[in-house]
Coordinates of C-alpha atoms in Angstrom, one line a residue:
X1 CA 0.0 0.0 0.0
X2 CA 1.3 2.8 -1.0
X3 CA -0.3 6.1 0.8
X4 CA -1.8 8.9 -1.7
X5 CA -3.0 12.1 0.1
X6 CA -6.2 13.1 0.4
X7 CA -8.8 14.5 -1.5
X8 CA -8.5 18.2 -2.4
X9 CA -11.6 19.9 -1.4
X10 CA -13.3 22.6 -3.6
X11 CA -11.6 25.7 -3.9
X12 CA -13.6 29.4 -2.4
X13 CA -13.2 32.3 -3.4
X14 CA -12.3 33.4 0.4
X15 CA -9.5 30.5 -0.1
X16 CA -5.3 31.5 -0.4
X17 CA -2.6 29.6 -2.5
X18 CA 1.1 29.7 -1.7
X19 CA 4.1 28.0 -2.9
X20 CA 6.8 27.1 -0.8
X21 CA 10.5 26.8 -1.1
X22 CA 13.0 25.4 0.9
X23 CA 11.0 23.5 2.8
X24 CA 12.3 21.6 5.5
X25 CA 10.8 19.9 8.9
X26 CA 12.6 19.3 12.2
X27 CA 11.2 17.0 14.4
X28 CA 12.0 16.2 18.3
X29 CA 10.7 13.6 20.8
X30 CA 9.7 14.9 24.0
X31 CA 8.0 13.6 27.0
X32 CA 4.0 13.7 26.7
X33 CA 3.7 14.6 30.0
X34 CA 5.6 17.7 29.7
X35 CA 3.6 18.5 25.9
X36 CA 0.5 18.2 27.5
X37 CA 1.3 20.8 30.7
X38 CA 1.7 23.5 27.5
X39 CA -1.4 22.4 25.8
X40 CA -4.8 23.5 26.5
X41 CA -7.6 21.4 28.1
X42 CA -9.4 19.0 25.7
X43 CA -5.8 19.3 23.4
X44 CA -4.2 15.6 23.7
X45 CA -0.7 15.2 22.2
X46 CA 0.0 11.8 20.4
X47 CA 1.8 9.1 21.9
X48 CA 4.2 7.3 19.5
X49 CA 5.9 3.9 20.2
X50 CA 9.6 4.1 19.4
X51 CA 12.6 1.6 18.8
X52 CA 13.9 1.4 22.0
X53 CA 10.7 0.2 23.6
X54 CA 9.9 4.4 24.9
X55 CA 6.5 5.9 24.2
X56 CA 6.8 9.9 24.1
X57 CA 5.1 12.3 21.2
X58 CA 6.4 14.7 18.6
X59 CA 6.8 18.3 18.0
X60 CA 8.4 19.7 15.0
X61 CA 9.6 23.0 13.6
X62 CA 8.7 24.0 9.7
X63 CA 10.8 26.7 8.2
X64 CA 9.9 27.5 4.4
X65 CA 10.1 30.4 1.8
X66 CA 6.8 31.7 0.8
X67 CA 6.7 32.5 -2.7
X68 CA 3.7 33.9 -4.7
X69 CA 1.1 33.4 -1.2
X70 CA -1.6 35.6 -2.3
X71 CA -6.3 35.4 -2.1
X72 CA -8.1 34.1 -4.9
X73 CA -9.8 37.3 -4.7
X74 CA -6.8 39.5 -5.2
X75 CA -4.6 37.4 -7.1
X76 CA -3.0 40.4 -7.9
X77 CA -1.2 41.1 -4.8
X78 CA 1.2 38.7 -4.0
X79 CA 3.2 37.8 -0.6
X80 CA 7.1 36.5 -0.5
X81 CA 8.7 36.1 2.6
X82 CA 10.3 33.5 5.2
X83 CA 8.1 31.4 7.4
X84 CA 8.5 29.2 10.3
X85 CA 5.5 27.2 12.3
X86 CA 6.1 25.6 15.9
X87 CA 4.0 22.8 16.3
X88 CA 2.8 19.2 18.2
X89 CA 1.4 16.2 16.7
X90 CA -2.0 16.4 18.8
X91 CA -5.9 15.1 18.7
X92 CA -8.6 17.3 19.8
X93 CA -12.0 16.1 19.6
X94 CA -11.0 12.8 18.0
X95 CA -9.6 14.5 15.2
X96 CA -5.9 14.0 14.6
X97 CA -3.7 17.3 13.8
X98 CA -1.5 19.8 15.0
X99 CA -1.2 22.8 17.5
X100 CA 0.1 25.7 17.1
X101 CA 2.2 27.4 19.4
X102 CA 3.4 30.1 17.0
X103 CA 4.7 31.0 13.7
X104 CA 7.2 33.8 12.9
X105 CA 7.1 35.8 9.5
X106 CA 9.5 37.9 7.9
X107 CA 7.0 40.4 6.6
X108 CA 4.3 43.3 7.2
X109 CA 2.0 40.7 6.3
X110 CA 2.0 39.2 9.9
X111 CA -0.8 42.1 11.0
X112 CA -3.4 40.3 9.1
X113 CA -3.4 37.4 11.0
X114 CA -2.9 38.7 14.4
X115 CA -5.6 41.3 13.7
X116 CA -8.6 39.6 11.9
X117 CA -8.0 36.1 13.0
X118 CA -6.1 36.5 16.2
X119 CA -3.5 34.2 15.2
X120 CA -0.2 33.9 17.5
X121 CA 2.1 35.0 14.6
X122 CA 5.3 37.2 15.2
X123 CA 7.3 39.4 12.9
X124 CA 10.5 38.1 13.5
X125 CA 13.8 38.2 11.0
X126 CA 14.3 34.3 9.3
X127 CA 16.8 33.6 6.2
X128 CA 16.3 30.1 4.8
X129 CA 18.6 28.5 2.2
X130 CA 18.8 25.4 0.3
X131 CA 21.1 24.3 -2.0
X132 CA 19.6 21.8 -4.6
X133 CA 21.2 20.0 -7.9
X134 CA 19.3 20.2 -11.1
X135 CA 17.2 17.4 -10.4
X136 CA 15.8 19.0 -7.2
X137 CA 17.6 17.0 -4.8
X138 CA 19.0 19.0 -1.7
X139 CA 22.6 19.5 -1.0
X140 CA 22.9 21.7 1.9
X141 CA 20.1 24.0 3.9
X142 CA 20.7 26.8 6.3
X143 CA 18.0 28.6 8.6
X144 CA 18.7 31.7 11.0
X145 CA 16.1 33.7 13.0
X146 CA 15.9 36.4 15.4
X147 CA 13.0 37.9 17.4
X148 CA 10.5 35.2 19.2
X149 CA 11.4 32.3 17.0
X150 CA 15.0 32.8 17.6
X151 CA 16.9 29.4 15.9
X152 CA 19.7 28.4 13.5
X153 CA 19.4 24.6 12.2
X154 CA 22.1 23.4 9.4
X155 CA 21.3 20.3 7.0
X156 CA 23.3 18.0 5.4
X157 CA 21.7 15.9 2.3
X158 CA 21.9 12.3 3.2
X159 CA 21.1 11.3 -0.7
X160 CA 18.7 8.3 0.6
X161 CA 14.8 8.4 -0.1
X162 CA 12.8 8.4 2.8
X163 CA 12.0 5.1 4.5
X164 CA 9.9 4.6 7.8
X165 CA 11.3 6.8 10.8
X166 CA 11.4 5.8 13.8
X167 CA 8.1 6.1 15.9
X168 CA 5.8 4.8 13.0
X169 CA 4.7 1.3 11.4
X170 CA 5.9 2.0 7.6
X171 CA 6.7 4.8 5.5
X172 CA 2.7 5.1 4.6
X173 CA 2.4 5.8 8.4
X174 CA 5.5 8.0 8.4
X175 CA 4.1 10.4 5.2
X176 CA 0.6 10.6 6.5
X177 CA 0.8 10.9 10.3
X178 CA 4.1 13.4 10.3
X179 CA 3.8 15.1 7.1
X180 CA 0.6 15.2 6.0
X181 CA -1.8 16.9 8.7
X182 CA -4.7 18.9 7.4
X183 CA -5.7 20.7 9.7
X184 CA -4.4 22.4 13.1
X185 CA -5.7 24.8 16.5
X186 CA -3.7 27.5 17.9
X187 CA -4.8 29.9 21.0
X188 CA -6.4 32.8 19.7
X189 CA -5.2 36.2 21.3
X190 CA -8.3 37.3 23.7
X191 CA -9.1 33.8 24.4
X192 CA -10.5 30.8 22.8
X193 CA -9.5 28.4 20.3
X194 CA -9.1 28.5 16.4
X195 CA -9.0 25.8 13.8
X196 CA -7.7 26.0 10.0
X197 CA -7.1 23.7 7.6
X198 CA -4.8 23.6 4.4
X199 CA -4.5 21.1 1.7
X200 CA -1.2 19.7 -0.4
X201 CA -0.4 16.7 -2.4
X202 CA 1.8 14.0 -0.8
X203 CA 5.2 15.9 0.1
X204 CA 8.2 14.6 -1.8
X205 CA 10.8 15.0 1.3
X206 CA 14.0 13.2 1.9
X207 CA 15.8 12.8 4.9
X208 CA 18.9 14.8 6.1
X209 CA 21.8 15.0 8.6
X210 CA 21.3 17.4 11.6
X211 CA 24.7 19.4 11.8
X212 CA 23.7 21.9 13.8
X213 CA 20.2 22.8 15.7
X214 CA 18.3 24.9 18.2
X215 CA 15.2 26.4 18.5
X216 CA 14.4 28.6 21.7
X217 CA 11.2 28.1 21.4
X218 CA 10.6 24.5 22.1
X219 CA 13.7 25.5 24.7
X220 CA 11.4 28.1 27.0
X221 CA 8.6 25.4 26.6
X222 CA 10.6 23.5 28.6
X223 CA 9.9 20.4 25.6
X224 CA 13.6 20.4 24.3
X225 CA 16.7 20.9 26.3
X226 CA 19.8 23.0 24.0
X227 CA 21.8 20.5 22.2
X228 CA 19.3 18.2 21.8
X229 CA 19.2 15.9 18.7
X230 CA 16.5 15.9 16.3
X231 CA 14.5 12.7 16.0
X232 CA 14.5 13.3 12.1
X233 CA 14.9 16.2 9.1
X234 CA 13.1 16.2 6.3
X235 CA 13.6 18.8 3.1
X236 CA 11.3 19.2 -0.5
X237 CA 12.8 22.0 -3.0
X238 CA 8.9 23.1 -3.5
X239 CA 5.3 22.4 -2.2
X240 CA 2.0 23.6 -3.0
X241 CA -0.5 24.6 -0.5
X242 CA -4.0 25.4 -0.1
X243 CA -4.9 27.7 2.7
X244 CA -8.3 27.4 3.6
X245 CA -9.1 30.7 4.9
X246 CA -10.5 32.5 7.3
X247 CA -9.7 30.2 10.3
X248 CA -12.6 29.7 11.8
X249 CA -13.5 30.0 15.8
X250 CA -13.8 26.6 17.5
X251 CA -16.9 26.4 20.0
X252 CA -16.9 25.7 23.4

């Protein structure tokens, strides 16, 4: 079996597009308990089972280039800037997804989301670079921010494809549970809970060396101790996304 995606749902005109370069995905195990003292009620993490007979969950760190992000309603005006989402492998409600704990952007931009949606973004400084051969494969990747979402993280291209990680049953598990969740919450400034979803084919990542990593915010979470090694890294040259917005409010 060989895992597919899932289907795209109908495009609105409320909807935004994006594509996204130099994406890459840093992932850490950390202990549940710990994840779930800086989640809200009714906001489980995910336990995974791993090699060495441990059970903890997973939080990862998703740096990319935005290129082109723009409304279908203004297709016009376009968005390019650096991005980085901080987030935990969660269920809420029996759905299966991702929190939130913030994203930083590298442009004006950010005061639409923390304005109309309440979103906890920041407008911090990132520079991301990849260095891919002609056939899209990655040779190096460098990421540097400043601000809330202070980090650095250096990658090395390992040249393999992607096999089954650690933590899951097969590589179908691996692609669907770690890099393909649709939809995620986040605490909305003033209180409450939002929800938004996103859609995007099957990522074509590979796996990379970790030469060098930190990320302060999973450090003043108290989920990932400095020097820490990263339970995987996974880079794609380009991604499509749908964004489905406006996030919408989640009742209590």
């Amino acid at each position: 079996m060989t895992f597919g995606g899932t289907q795209r749902p109908p495009s609105r005109w409320c909807h935004a597009a994006t594509e996204l370069d130099d994406f890459a995905m840093i992932s850490y195990r950390v202990d549940t308990e710990r994840l779930a003292a800086a989640l809200p009620d009714g906001v489980e993490p995910d336990v995974f089972a791993f090699d060495d007979g441990a059970h903890a969950s997973l939080v990862s760190v998703v740096p990319f280039v935005d290129r082109d992000f723009h409304f279908r309603f203004f297709p016009l005006v376009k968005v390019a800037c650096g991005q980085v989402n901080y987030r935990a492998y969660v269920t809420f409600r029996g759905e299966r997804g991702v929190w939130f704990f913030g994203t930083s952007l590298d442009s004006l931009f950010v005061a639409l989301p923390q304005a109309a949606w309440k979103m906890p973004w920041h407008r911090d400084h990132v520079e991301i670079e990849g260095s891919w051969d002609g056939e899209g494969r990655c040779r190096s990747w460098s990421f540097h921010a400043t601000g809330w979402g202070e980090g650095a993280c250096r990658l090395a291209a390992t040249g393999a494809a992607l096999e089954r990680l650690d933590g899951f049953a097969d590589l179908d598990d691996t692609l669907e549970v770690l890099t393909h969740p649709m939809v995620g919450w986040y605490q909305r400034r003033r209180g409450g809970l939002g929800r938004y979803s996103v859609w995007h084919e099957v990522l074509g990542v590979r796996p990379c060396v970790v030469e060098d990593a930190r990320f302060a915010v999973f450090e003043h979470l108290g989920l990932v101790e400095r020097g820490s090694a990263p339970h995987s890294a996974l880079v794609a040259r380009t991604v499509h996304f749908d964004v489905h917005t406006p996030p919408t409010r989640v009742r209590t």
